PDB file of C-alpha atoms in Angstrom:
ATOM      1  CA  UNK A 203    -263.679 196.291  80.690  1.00 44.00           C
ATOM      2  CA  UNK A 204    -262.550 193.367  82.786  1.00 44.00           C
ATOM      3  CA  UNK A 205    -258.966 193.594  84.046  1.00 43.00           C
ATOM      4  CA  UNK A 206    -256.775 190.492  83.883  1.00 44.00           C
ATOM      5  CA  UNK A 207    -255.836 189.280  87.355  1.00 46.00           C
ATOM      6  CA  UNK A 208    -252.632 187.286  87.882  1.00 45.00           C
ATOM      7  CA  UNK A 209    -251.411 185.430  90.917  1.00 51.00           C
ATOM      8  CA  UNK A 210    -248.045 186.636  92.265  1.00 48.00           C
ATOM      9  CA  UNK A 211    -246.200 183.580  90.891  1.00 48.00           C
ATOM     10  CA  UNK A 212    -247.770 183.981  87.458  1.00 46.00           C
ATOM     11  CA  UNK A 213    -247.016 187.695  87.519  1.00 44.00           C
ATOM     12  CA  UNK A 214    -243.316 187.029  88.188  1.00 46.00           C
ATOM     13  CA  UNK A 215    -243.215 184.537  85.302  1.00 44.00           C
ATOM     14  CA  UNK A 216    -244.905 187.002  82.975  1.00 43.00           C
ATOM     15  CA  UNK A 217    -242.454 189.754  83.883  1.00 42.00           C
ATOM     16  CA  UNK A 218    -239.525 187.384  83.377  1.00 46.00           C
ATOM     17  CA  UNK A 219    -240.773 186.381  79.929  1.00 41.00           C
ATOM     18  CA  UNK A 220    -241.377 190.006  79.009  1.00 43.00           C
ATOM     19  CA  UNK A 221    -237.784 190.815  79.886  1.00 45.00           C
ATOM     20  CA  UNK A 222    -236.280 188.086  77.700  1.00 41.00           C
ATOM     21  CA  UNK A 223    -236.151 190.115  74.462  1.00 42.00           C
ATOM     22  CA  UNK A 224    -234.227 192.796  76.340  1.00 38.00           C
ATOM     23  CA  UNK A 225    -231.430 190.427  77.291  1.00 40.00           C
ATOM     24  CA  UNK A 226    -228.228 191.304  75.392  1.00 44.00           C
ATOM     25  CA  UNK A 227    -226.221 188.440  73.964  1.00 51.00           C
ATOM     26  CA  UNK A 228    -222.701 188.542  75.363  1.00 66.00           C
ATOM     27  CA  UNK A 229    -220.135 189.626  72.775  1.00 79.00           C
ATOM     28  CA  UNK A 230    -217.514 187.221  71.534  1.00 86.00           C
ATOM     29  CA  UNK A 231    -217.610 183.542  70.547  1.00 92.00           C
ATOM     30  CA  UNK A 232    -219.068 180.927  72.870  1.00 86.00           C
ATOM     31  CA  UNK A 233    -217.415 177.767  71.567  1.00 87.00           C
ATOM     32  CA  UNK A 234    -214.543 176.548  69.427  1.00 93.00           C
ATOM     33  CA  UNK A 235    -212.646 179.176  67.478  1.00 97.00           C
ATOM     34  CA  UNK A 236    -211.364 178.690  63.948  1.00 98.00           C
ATOM     35  CA  UNK A 237    -208.022 180.412  63.335  1.00 98.00           C
ATOM     36  CA  UNK A 238    -207.300 180.431  59.616  1.00 98.00           C
ATOM     37  CA  UNK A 239    -203.631 180.374  58.596  1.00 98.00           C
ATOM     38  CA  UNK A 240    -203.530 181.316  54.891  1.00 96.00           C
ATOM     39  CA  UNK A 241    -200.590 178.985  54.125  1.00 93.00           C
ATOM     40  CA  UNK A 242    -199.346 175.470  54.717  1.00 92.00           C
ATOM     41  CA  UNK A 243    -197.966 174.448  58.161  1.00 92.00           C
ATOM     42  CA  UNK A 244    -194.522 175.658  59.110  1.00 86.00           C
ATOM     43  CA  UNK A 245    -194.612 179.334  58.145  1.00 85.00           C
ATOM     44  CA  UNK A 246    -195.286 182.606  59.942  1.00 89.00           C
ATOM     45  CA  UNK A 247    -199.067 182.649  59.562  1.00 94.00           C
ATOM     46  CA  UNK A 248    -199.277 179.098  60.884  1.00 95.00           C
ATOM     47  CA  UNK A 249    -196.981 180.007  63.792  1.00 93.00           C
ATOM     48  CA  UNK A 250    -199.146 183.019  64.673  1.00 95.00           C
ATOM     49  CA  UNK A 251    -202.373 180.994  64.727  1.00 97.00           C
ATOM     50  CA  UNK A 252    -200.986 178.134  66.784  1.00 97.00           C
ATOM     51  CA  UNK A 253    -199.062 180.291  69.259  1.00 97.00           C
ATOM     52  CA  UNK A 254    -201.856 182.802  69.874  1.00 98.00           C
ATOM     53  CA  UNK A 255    -204.398 179.976  70.064  1.00 97.00           C
ATOM     54  CA  UNK A 256    -202.408 178.312  72.816  1.00 97.00           C
ATOM     55  CA  UNK A 257    -202.058 181.533  74.809  1.00 97.00           C
ATOM     56  CA  UNK A 258    -205.761 182.347  74.446  1.00 97.00           C
ATOM     57  CA  UNK A 259    -206.472 179.047  76.212  1.00 95.00           C
ATOM     58  CA  UNK A 260    -203.689 179.402  78.773  1.00 96.00           C
ATOM     59  CA  UNK A 261    -204.854 182.792  80.028  1.00 96.00           C
ATOM     60  CA  UNK A 262    -208.535 181.747  80.065  1.00 94.00           C
ATOM     61  CA  UNK A 263    -209.576 184.371  77.518  1.00 94.00           C
ATOM     62  CA  UNK A 264    -211.890 181.946  75.710  1.00 92.00           C
ATOM     63  CA  UNK A 265    -214.306 179.210  76.730  1.00 87.00           C
ATOM     64  CA  UNK A 266    -213.550 176.736  73.966  1.00 86.00           C
ATOM     65  CA  UNK A 267    -210.422 175.685  72.086  1.00 92.00           C
ATOM     66  CA  UNK A 268    -208.702 177.173  69.039  1.00 96.00           C
ATOM     67  CA  UNK A 269    -208.403 175.060  65.910  1.00 97.00           C
ATOM     68  CA  UNK A 270    -205.879 176.090  63.256  1.00 98.00           C
ATOM     69  CA  UNK A 271    -207.142 175.651  59.698  1.00 98.00           C
ATOM     70  CA  UNK A 272    -204.453 175.863  57.022  1.00 97.00           C
ATOM     71  CA  UNK A 273    -205.824 177.442  53.851  1.00 97.00           C
ATOM     72  CA  UNK A 274    -202.974 178.034  51.385  1.00 94.00           C
ATOM     73  CA  UNK A 275    -203.318 179.677  48.012  1.00 92.00           C
ATOM     74  CA  UNK A 276    -202.550 182.972  46.253  1.00 89.00           C
ATOM     75  CA  UNK A 277    -200.383 184.157  49.173  1.00 88.00           C
ATOM     76  CA  UNK A 278    -203.393 184.705  51.380  1.00 94.00           C
ATOM     77  CA  UNK A 279    -205.895 185.444  48.628  1.00 95.00           C
ATOM     78  CA  UNK A 280    -207.801 182.176  48.977  1.00 97.00           C
ATOM     79  CA  UNK A 281    -208.325 182.743  52.709  1.00 98.00           C
ATOM     80  CA  UNK A 282    -209.208 186.424  52.260  1.00 98.00           C
ATOM     81  CA  UNK A 283    -211.850 185.608  49.636  1.00 98.00           C
ATOM     82  CA  UNK A 284    -213.194 182.707  51.735  1.00 98.00           C
ATOM     83  CA  UNK A 285    -213.666 184.876  54.804  1.00 98.00           C
ATOM     84  CA  UNK A 286    -215.301 187.720  52.868  1.00 98.00           C
ATOM     85  CA  UNK A 287    -217.698 185.503  50.915  1.00 97.00           C
ATOM     86  CA  UNK A 288    -218.320 182.519  53.213  1.00 98.00           C
ATOM     87  CA  UNK A 289    -217.747 183.598  56.812  1.00 98.00           C
ATOM     88  CA  UNK A 290    -219.413 187.004  57.059  1.00 98.00           C
ATOM     89  CA  UNK A 291    -220.984 187.626  60.452  1.00 96.00           C
ATOM     90  CA  UNK A 292    -219.195 184.720  62.148  1.00 97.00           C
ATOM     91  CA  UNK A 293    -217.574 185.874  65.388  1.00 97.00           C
ATOM     92  CA  UNK A 294    -215.741 182.593  65.964  1.00 97.00           C
ATOM     93  CA  UNK A 295    -213.280 183.111  63.086  1.00 98.00           C
ATOM     94  CA  UNK A 296    -209.957 184.945  63.138  1.00 98.00           C
ATOM     95  CA  UNK A 297    -207.410 185.061  60.322  1.00 98.00           C
ATOM     96  CA  UNK A 298    -203.659 185.321  60.743  1.00 98.00           C
ATOM     97  CA  UNK A 299    -202.258 188.269  58.788  1.00 97.00           C
ATOM     98  CA  UNK A 300    -199.031 190.188  58.339  1.00 94.00           C
ATOM     99  CA  UNK A 301    -197.202 192.624  56.088  1.00 93.00           C
ATOM    100  CA  UNK A 302    -197.491 189.899  53.428  1.00 90.00           C
ATOM    101  CA  UNK A 303    -201.262 190.480  53.489  1.00 95.00           C
ATOM    102  CA  UNK A 304    -200.990 194.236  53.015  1.00 96.00           C
ATOM    103  CA  UNK A 305    -198.367 193.700  50.299  1.00 93.00           C
ATOM    104  CA  UNK A 306    -200.754 191.640  48.173  1.00 93.00           C
ATOM    105  CA  UNK A 307    -203.566 194.128  48.777  1.00 96.00           C
ATOM    106  CA  UNK A 308    -201.225 196.973  47.777  1.00 95.00           C
ATOM    107  CA  UNK A 309    -200.405 195.164  44.548  1.00 93.00           C
ATOM    108  CA  UNK A 310    -204.081 194.465  43.775  1.00 94.00           C
ATOM    109  CA  UNK A 311    -203.475 190.706  43.848  1.00 92.00           C
ATOM    110  CA  UNK A 312    -206.794 189.820  45.504  1.00 94.00           C
ATOM    111  CA  UNK A 313    -209.121 190.481  42.512  1.00 93.00           C
ATOM    112  CA  UNK A 314    -212.290 192.308  43.483  1.00 95.00           C
ATOM    113  CA  UNK A 315    -211.273 192.511  47.141  1.00 97.00           C
ATOM    114  CA  UNK A 316    -209.882 195.328  49.266  1.00 97.00           C
ATOM    115  CA  UNK A 317    -208.810 196.087  52.829  1.00 98.00           C
ATOM    116  CA  UNK A 318    -212.182 197.585  53.803  1.00 97.00           C
ATOM    117  CA  UNK A 319    -213.963 194.265  53.302  1.00 98.00           C
ATOM    118  CA  UNK A 320    -212.718 192.813  56.620  1.00 98.00           C
ATOM    119  CA  UNK A 321    -212.302 194.010  60.195  1.00 98.00           C
ATOM    120  CA  UNK A 322    -208.690 194.622  61.269  1.00 98.00           C
ATOM    121  CA  UNK A 323    -208.561 193.403  64.875  1.00 98.00           C
ATOM    122  CA  UNK A 324    -205.010 193.975  66.120  1.00 97.00           C
ATOM    123  CA  UNK A 325    -201.361 192.997  66.179  1.00 97.00           C
ATOM    124  CA  UNK A 326    -199.457 190.761  68.588  1.00 97.00           C
ATOM    125  CA  UNK A 327    -195.914 191.808  67.702  1.00 95.00           C
ATOM    126  CA  UNK A 328    -193.641 191.990  64.703  1.00 93.00           C
ATOM    127  CA  UNK A 329    -190.986 189.988  62.929  1.00 89.00           C
ATOM    128  CA  UNK A 330    -187.894 191.250  61.196  1.00 92.00           C
ATOM    129  CA  UNK A 331    -186.862 189.801  57.885  1.00 94.00           C
ATOM    130  CA  UNK A 332    -183.896 187.461  57.525  1.00 97.00           C
ATOM    131  CA  UNK A 333    -181.746 186.187  54.686  1.00 98.00           C
ATOM    132  CA  UNK A 334    -180.465 182.659  55.362  1.00 98.00           C
ATOM    133  CA  UNK A 335    -178.624 179.883  53.534  1.00 98.00           C
ATOM    134  CA  UNK A 336    -178.110 176.169  54.109  1.00 98.00           C
ATOM    135  CA  UNK A 337    -175.266 174.939  56.297  1.00 96.00           C
ATOM    136  CA  UNK A 338    -173.415 173.748  53.190  1.00 95.00           C
ATOM    137  CA  UNK A 339    -173.835 176.968  51.229  1.00 97.00           C
ATOM    138  CA  UNK A 340    -170.722 178.455  49.609  1.00 97.00           C
ATOM    139  CA  UNK A 341    -171.890 181.896  50.772  1.00 98.00           C
ATOM    140  CA  UNK A 342    -170.433 182.549  54.220  1.00 96.00           C
ATOM    141  CA  UNK A 343    -171.390 186.218  54.468  1.00 97.00           C
ATOM    142  CA  UNK A 344    -173.946 188.638  53.049  1.00 98.00           C
ATOM    143  CA  UNK A 345    -171.120 190.401  51.236  1.00 97.00           C
ATOM    144  CA  UNK A 346    -170.226 187.213  49.355  1.00 97.00           C
ATOM    145  CA  UNK A 347    -173.827 186.613  48.338  1.00 98.00           C
ATOM    146  CA  UNK A 348    -174.319 190.194  47.147  1.00 98.00           C
ATOM    147  CA  UNK A 349    -170.986 190.206  45.314  1.00 97.00           C
ATOM    148  CA  UNK A 350    -172.183 187.260  43.245  1.00 97.00           C
ATOM    149  CA  UNK A 351    -175.393 189.137  42.460  1.00 98.00           C
ATOM    150  CA  UNK A 352    -173.474 192.294  41.543  1.00 96.00           C
ATOM    151  CA  UNK A 353    -171.644 190.318  38.873  1.00 94.00           C
ATOM    152  CA  UNK A 354    -174.800 188.540  37.725  1.00 96.00           C
ATOM    153  CA  UNK A 355    -178.168 189.275  39.441  1.00 96.00           C
ATOM    154  CA  UNK A 356    -179.602 185.911  38.391  1.00 96.00           C
ATOM    155  CA  UNK A 357    -176.704 183.907  39.855  1.00 97.00           C
ATOM    156  CA  UNK A 358    -178.384 183.558  43.290  1.00 98.00           C
ATOM    157  CA  UNK A 359    -181.845 182.032  43.669  1.00 98.00           C
ATOM    158  CA  UNK A 360    -184.137 182.920  46.591  1.00 98.00           C
ATOM    159  CA  UNK A 361    -187.096 181.020  48.075  1.00 98.00           C
ATOM    160  CA  UNK A 362    -189.855 182.560  50.166  1.00 96.00           C
ATOM    161  CA  UNK A 363    -193.302 181.842  51.530  1.00 91.00           C
ATOM    162  CA  UNK A 364    -195.049 184.589  49.562  1.00 87.00           C
ATOM    163  CA  UNK A 365    -195.896 184.857  45.868  1.00 86.00           C
ATOM    164  CA  UNK A 366    -193.743 186.617  43.319  1.00 89.00           C
ATOM    165  CA  UNK A 367    -193.978 190.277  44.194  1.00 89.00           C
ATOM    166  CA  UNK A 368    -195.014 189.422  47.767  1.00 89.00           C
ATOM    167  CA  UNK A 369    -193.330 190.567  50.963  1.00 91.00           C
ATOM    168  CA  UNK A 370    -190.585 187.904  50.990  1.00 94.00           C
ATOM    169  CA  UNK A 371    -189.759 188.774  47.377  1.00 94.00           C
ATOM    170  CA  UNK A 372    -189.948 192.498  48.094  1.00 93.00           C
ATOM    171  CA  UNK A 373    -187.389 192.175  50.914  1.00 94.00           C
ATOM    172  CA  UNK A 374    -184.884 190.665  48.475  1.00 96.00           C
ATOM    173  CA  UNK A 375    -185.512 193.477  45.983  1.00 93.00           C
ATOM    174  CA  UNK A 376    -185.170 196.152  48.689  1.00 91.00           C
ATOM    175  CA  UNK A 377    -181.879 194.621  49.821  1.00 95.00           C
ATOM    176  CA  UNK A 378    -180.576 194.411  46.263  1.00 95.00           C
ATOM    177  CA  UNK A 379    -181.646 197.973  45.532  1.00 91.00           C
ATOM    178  CA  UNK A 380    -179.835 199.204  48.668  1.00 92.00           C
ATOM    179  CA  UNK A 381    -176.695 197.448  47.400  1.00 95.00           C
ATOM    180  CA  UNK A 382    -177.003 199.003  43.950  1.00 94.00           C
ATOM    181  CA  UNK A 383    -177.686 195.737  42.109  1.00 94.00           C
ATOM    182  CA  UNK A 384    -179.291 196.151  38.690  1.00 91.00           C
ATOM    183  CA  UNK A 385    -181.474 195.137  36.949  1.00 91.00           C
ATOM    184  CA  UNK A 386    -183.761 194.061  39.780  1.00 90.00           C
ATOM    185  CA  UNK A 387    -186.068 192.111  37.462  1.00 89.00           C
ATOM    186  CA  UNK A 388    -183.278 189.614  36.765  1.00 92.00           C
ATOM    187  CA  UNK A 389    -183.143 188.405  40.382  1.00 95.00           C
ATOM    188  CA  UNK A 390    -184.420 184.845  40.797  1.00 96.00           C
ATOM    189  CA  UNK A 391    -187.199 184.378  43.334  1.00 97.00           C
ATOM    190  CA  UNK A 392    -189.217 181.170  43.693  1.00 97.00           C
ATOM    191  CA  UNK A 393    -192.508 181.375  45.633  1.00 95.00           C
ATOM    192  CA  UNK A 394    -193.926 178.662  47.907  1.00 92.00           C
ATOM    193  CA  UNK A 395    -197.136 178.319  49.932  1.00 85.00           C
ATOM    194  CA  UNK A 396    -195.523 179.048  53.291  1.00 87.00           C
ATOM    195  CA  UNK A 397    -192.068 179.545  54.750  1.00 91.00           C
ATOM    196  CA  UNK A 398    -191.787 175.894  55.804  1.00 91.00           C
ATOM    197  CA  UNK A 399    -191.775 174.665  52.208  1.00 93.00           C
ATOM    198  CA  UNK A 400    -189.376 177.400  51.139  1.00 95.00           C
ATOM    199  CA  UNK A 401    -186.881 176.569  53.897  1.00 96.00           C
ATOM    200  CA  UNK A 402    -187.018 172.863  53.046  1.00 96.00           C
ATOM    201  CA  UNK A 403    -185.983 173.693  49.480  1.00 97.00           C
ATOM    202  CA  UNK A 404    -183.028 175.753  50.718  1.00 98.00           C
ATOM    203  CA  UNK A 405    -181.945 173.154  53.279  1.00 97.00           C
ATOM    204  CA  UNK A 406    -182.116 170.507  50.550  1.00 96.00           C
ATOM    205  CA  UNK A 407    -179.736 172.518  48.375  1.00 96.00           C
ATOM    206  CA  UNK A 408    -182.266 173.131  45.592  1.00 97.00           C
ATOM    207  CA  UNK A 409    -182.358 176.916  46.091  1.00 98.00           C
ATOM    208  CA  UNK A 410    -179.496 179.164  47.252  1.00 98.00           C
ATOM    209  CA  UNK A 411    -181.084 181.392  49.900  1.00 98.00           C
ATOM    210  CA  UNK A 412    -184.200 181.888  51.989  1.00 98.00           C
ATOM    211  CA  UNK A 413    -186.038 185.185  52.449  1.00 97.00           C
ATOM    212  CA  UNK A 414    -188.405 185.078  55.385  1.00 94.00           C
ATOM    213  CA  UNK A 415    -188.890 186.183  58.974  1.00 90.00           C
ATOM    214  CA  UNK A 416    -187.098 185.547  62.241  1.00 88.00           C
ATOM    215  CA  UNK A 417    -189.934 183.568  63.855  1.00 83.00           C
ATOM    216  CA  UNK A 418    -189.994 181.116  60.942  1.00 87.00           C
ATOM    217  CA  UNK A 419    -186.367 180.018  61.025  1.00 91.00           C
ATOM    218  CA  UNK A 420    -185.533 179.268  64.656  1.00 87.00           C
ATOM    219  CA  UNK A 421    -186.057 175.503  64.403  1.00 89.00           C
ATOM    220  CA  UNK A 422    -183.832 175.231  61.330  1.00 93.00           C
ATOM    221  CA  UNK A 423    -181.213 177.516  62.879  1.00 93.00           C
ATOM    222  CA  UNK A 424    -181.127 175.584  66.152  1.00 91.00           C
ATOM    223  CA  UNK A 425    -180.759 172.289  64.252  1.00 94.00           C
ATOM    224  CA  UNK A 426    -177.862 173.770  62.308  1.00 95.00           C
ATOM    225  CA  UNK A 427    -179.555 173.333  58.926  1.00 96.00           C
ATOM    226  CA  UNK A 428    -179.737 177.073  58.202  1.00 96.00           C
ATOM    227  CA  UNK A 429    -177.226 179.893  58.667  1.00 96.00           C
ATOM    228  CA  UNK A 430    -178.463 183.473  58.911  1.00 96.00           C
ATOM    229  CA  UNK A 431    -176.453 185.872  56.758  1.00 97.00           C
ATOM    230  CA  UNK A 432    -178.383 188.988  57.713  1.00 97.00           C
ATOM    231  CA  UNK A 433    -181.249 190.234  59.841  1.00 96.00           C
ATOM    232  CA  UNK A 434    -183.174 193.100  58.214  1.00 95.00           C
ATOM    233  CA  UNK A 435    -183.490 195.116  61.411  1.00 91.00           C
ATOM    234  CA  UNK A 436    -182.189 198.358  62.862  1.00 88.00           C
ATOM    235  CA  UNK A 437    -180.263 196.479  65.574  1.00 90.00           C
ATOM    236  CA  UNK A 438    -179.586 192.925  66.670  1.00 89.00           C
ATOM    237  CA  UNK A 439    -182.518 190.844  67.828  1.00 86.00           C
ATOM    238  CA  UNK A 440    -182.733 189.370  71.347  1.00 78.00           C
ATOM    239  CA  UNK A 441    -182.301 185.732  72.297  1.00 77.00           C
ATOM    240  CA  UNK A 442    -181.103 183.023  69.950  1.00 78.00           C
ATOM    241  CA  UNK A 443    -180.782 185.374  66.989  1.00 82.00           C
ATOM    242  CA  UNK A 444    -178.573 187.907  68.776  1.00 88.00           C
ATOM    243  CA  UNK A 445    -175.412 186.346  67.322  1.00 91.00           C
ATOM    244  CA  UNK A 446    -176.439 187.152  63.760  1.00 93.00           C
ATOM    245  CA  UNK A 447    -175.486 190.528  62.220  1.00 96.00           C
ATOM    246  CA  UNK A 448    -177.924 192.946  60.635  1.00 96.00           C
ATOM    247  CA  UNK A 449    -177.695 193.970  57.005  1.00 97.00           C
ATOM    248  CA  UNK A 450    -176.988 197.518  58.210  1.00 96.00           C
ATOM    249  CA  UNK A 451    -173.943 196.309  60.148  1.00 96.00           C
ATOM    250  CA  UNK A 452    -172.674 194.928  56.862  1.00 96.00           C
ATOM    251  CA  UNK A 453    -173.150 198.161  54.946  1.00 96.00           C
ATOM    252  CA  UNK A 454    -176.559 197.482  53.400  1.00 96.00           C
ATOM    253  CA  UNK A 455    -179.111 200.024  54.627  1.00 93.00           C
ATOM    254  CA  UNK A 456    -182.334 198.030  54.510  1.00 92.00           C
ATOM    255  CA  UNK A 457    -184.978 197.151  57.082  1.00 90.00           C
ATOM    256  CA  UNK A 458    -187.908 194.759  56.682  1.00 91.00           C
ATOM    257  CA  UNK A 459    -190.494 194.747  59.459  1.00 90.00           C
ATOM    258  CA  UNK A 460    -193.353 192.270  59.300  1.00 92.00           C
ATOM    259  CA  UNK A 461    -196.177 192.825  61.788  1.00 96.00           C
ATOM    260  CA  UNK A 462    -198.179 189.812  62.913  1.00 96.00           C
ATOM    261  CA  UNK A 463    -201.837 190.083  63.766  1.00 98.00           C
ATOM    262  CA  UNK A 464    -205.377 189.228  62.754  1.00 98.00           C
ATOM    263  CA  UNK A 465    -208.346 190.324  60.743  1.00 98.00           C
ATOM    264  CA  UNK A 466    -211.976 189.269  61.264  1.00 98.00           C
ATOM    265  CA  UNK A 467    -214.856 188.513  58.894  1.00 98.00           C
ATOM    266  CA  UNK A 468    -217.112 191.325  57.667  1.00 98.00           C
ATOM    267  CA  UNK A 469    -220.560 192.090  59.039  1.00 97.00           C
ATOM    268  CA  UNK A 470    -219.681 191.556  62.694  1.00 97.00           C
ATOM    269  CA  UNK A 471    -221.363 193.619  65.389  1.00 97.00           C
ATOM    270  CA  UNK A 472    -219.390 196.478  66.906  1.00 96.00           C
ATOM    271  CA  UNK A 473    -219.489 194.539  70.178  1.00 97.00           C
ATOM    272  CA  UNK A 474    -217.895 191.437  68.638  1.00 97.00           C
ATOM    273  CA  UNK A 475    -215.166 193.477  66.971  1.00 97.00           C
ATOM    274  CA  UNK A 476    -214.451 195.286  70.240  1.00 97.00           C
ATOM    275  CA  UNK A 477    -214.357 191.941  72.091  1.00 97.00           C
ATOM    276  CA  UNK A 478    -211.687 190.588  69.755  1.00 97.00           C
ATOM    277  CA  UNK A 479    -209.671 193.807  69.933  1.00 97.00           C
ATOM    278  CA  UNK A 480    -209.661 193.645  73.726  1.00 97.00           C
ATOM    279  CA  UNK A 481    -209.007 189.900  73.847  1.00 97.00           C
ATOM    280  CA  UNK A 482    -206.036 190.027  71.469  1.00 97.00           C
ATOM    281  CA  UNK A 483    -204.633 192.920  73.496  1.00 96.00           C
ATOM    282  CA  UNK A 484    -204.899 190.747  76.614  1.00 97.00           C
ATOM    283  CA  UNK A 485    -202.828 188.131  74.781  1.00 97.00           C
ATOM    284  CA  UNK A 486    -200.272 190.781  73.810  1.00 97.00           C
ATOM    285  CA  UNK A 487    -199.940 192.024  77.407  1.00 97.00           C
ATOM    286  CA  UNK A 488    -199.766 188.554  79.013  1.00 97.00           C
ATOM    287  CA  UNK A 489    -196.538 187.093  80.449  1.00 97.00           C
ATOM    288  CA  UNK A 490    -197.253 183.932  78.455  1.00 97.00           C
ATOM    289  CA  UNK A 491    -197.148 185.832  75.163  1.00 97.00           C
ATOM    290  CA  UNK A 492    -194.092 187.847  76.157  1.00 95.00           C
ATOM    291  CA  UNK A 493    -192.290 184.528  76.640  1.00 94.00           C
ATOM    292  CA  UNK A 494    -193.388 183.378  73.168  1.00 94.00           C
ATOM    293  CA  UNK A 495    -192.099 186.653  71.702  1.00 92.00           C
ATOM    294  CA  UNK A 496    -188.752 186.317  73.430  1.00 87.00           C
ATOM    295  CA  UNK A 497    -188.232 182.733  72.301  1.00 85.00           C
ATOM    296  CA  UNK A 498    -189.158 183.467  68.695  1.00 85.00           C
ATOM    297  CA  UNK A 499    -187.409 186.754  68.012  1.00 80.00           C
ATOM    298  CA  UNK A 500    -190.575 188.859  67.899  1.00 88.00           C
ATOM    299  CA  UNK A 501    -190.421 192.531  68.823  1.00 88.00           C
ATOM    300  CA  UNK A 502    -193.102 194.675  70.506  1.00 89.00           C
ATOM    301  CA  UNK A 503    -195.616 196.096  68.043  1.00 91.00           C
ATOM    302  CA  UNK A 504    -199.026 197.072  69.379  1.00 93.00           C
ATOM    303  CA  UNK A 505    -201.846 198.304  67.139  1.00 94.00           C
ATOM    304  CA  UNK A 506    -205.592 197.727  67.469  1.00 93.00           C
ATOM    305  CA  UNK A 507    -208.919 199.220  66.471  1.00 91.00           C
ATOM    306  CA  UNK A 508    -208.868 202.418  64.420  1.00 94.00           C
ATOM    307  CA  UNK A 509    -205.118 202.842  64.950  1.00 94.00           C
ATOM    308  CA  UNK A 510    -204.510 199.438  63.344  1.00 96.00           C
ATOM    309  CA  UNK A 511    -206.898 200.150  60.461  1.00 96.00           C
ATOM    310  CA  UNK A 512    -205.129 203.456  59.795  1.00 96.00           C
ATOM    311  CA  UNK A 513    -201.744 201.735  59.913  1.00 94.00           C
ATOM    312  CA  UNK A 514    -202.889 199.036  57.461  1.00 97.00           C
ATOM    313  CA  UNK A 515    -204.071 201.626  54.936  1.00 97.00           C
ATOM    314  CA  UNK A 516    -200.858 203.639  55.256  1.00 93.00           C
ATOM    315  CA  UNK A 517    -198.713 200.533  54.793  1.00 93.00           C
ATOM    316  CA  UNK A 518    -200.705 199.550  51.715  1.00 95.00           C
ATOM    317  CA  UNK A 519    -200.056 203.001  50.239  1.00 93.00           C
ATOM    318  CA  UNK A 520    -196.319 202.800  51.063  1.00 88.00           C
ATOM    319  CA  UNK A 521    -195.892 199.295  49.607  1.00 90.00           C
ATOM    320  CA  UNK A 522    -197.802 200.285  46.474  1.00 93.00           C
ATOM    321  CA  UNK A 523    -195.300 203.107  45.974  1.00 87.00           C
ATOM    322  CA  UNK A 524    -192.266 200.809  46.462  1.00 85.00           C
ATOM    323  CA  UNK A 525    -193.781 198.161  44.183  1.00 89.00           C
ATOM    324  CA  UNK A 526    -194.164 200.716  41.409  1.00 89.00           C
ATOM    325  CA  UNK A 527    -190.601 201.928  41.946  1.00 83.00           C
ATOM    326  CA  UNK A 528    -189.094 198.455  41.451  1.00 81.00           C
ATOM    327  CA  UNK A 529    -191.414 197.649  38.557  1.00 84.00           C
ATOM    328  CA  UNK A 530    -193.643 195.030  40.183  1.00 87.00           C
ATOM    329  CA  UNK A 531    -196.819 196.943  39.289  1.00 89.00           C
ATOM    330  CA  UNK A 532    -197.616 199.779  36.914  1.00 83.00           C
TER     331      UNK A 532
END
């Protein structure tokens, strides 16, 4: 048998070509990233996408840019379904999520979909709930607003950026329940596709009060268009919101924490999922993000990987229990 003889240069080329299949593609996206905000501009999901996108670029964690795609509908259901059915395996997509997402999953509001159909990447902090009214509102304090509801639960209307039964609605029901208001199903709540739309309705005097999160309201508070009656936190928030009292200070024992983070499409490699977990944690630990948190009333809340997945499932179970208690689901 005749042996094949190669010149040294040809041998090097052959070895190089033979090694090509063994090269491992680097994990993570290589170009532009699509951050899906499951609501219209102006709300918490939109804020999370745009703020994290900017920090990802500032700290050099990505090669390309981050584009925010607003995809409202069904309080996150349209985006969840889109990512599961249309974006599987795409490592250049992240989706802004929060307690509103787990609330809808807990209430089985995403038909045919469940939490295990996506990859839960990590959190970048948390928001506390707020109850706010317009500058011209007759309600000067939380006590005045609740007193009106005690006499007639339907006398005060609330707007929020989640669907009926969603997290913004649930916060109102939890507050009313803590105050002893009954029946809870008589309370008026009007849903909008994002906190921005809901706040506009309150500022315009069409709806009495806004139920949302601290990071959503700062612009309206600083302009003087909204007044915060209560923060649904254990203690006062830092920064601009420090002047506003908590519901607990005013005798209403209720707390509403809303984590902010991201999920990823299904069918990603373990390496891609790990890359996003690590990259989002870099954002969380960066001075640039800590400044964003401080300016927007966010509090530290750090979950990623299996710890985040476990937390999501536990929160879904807890919210399902509360939802049954107040009659939102059977």
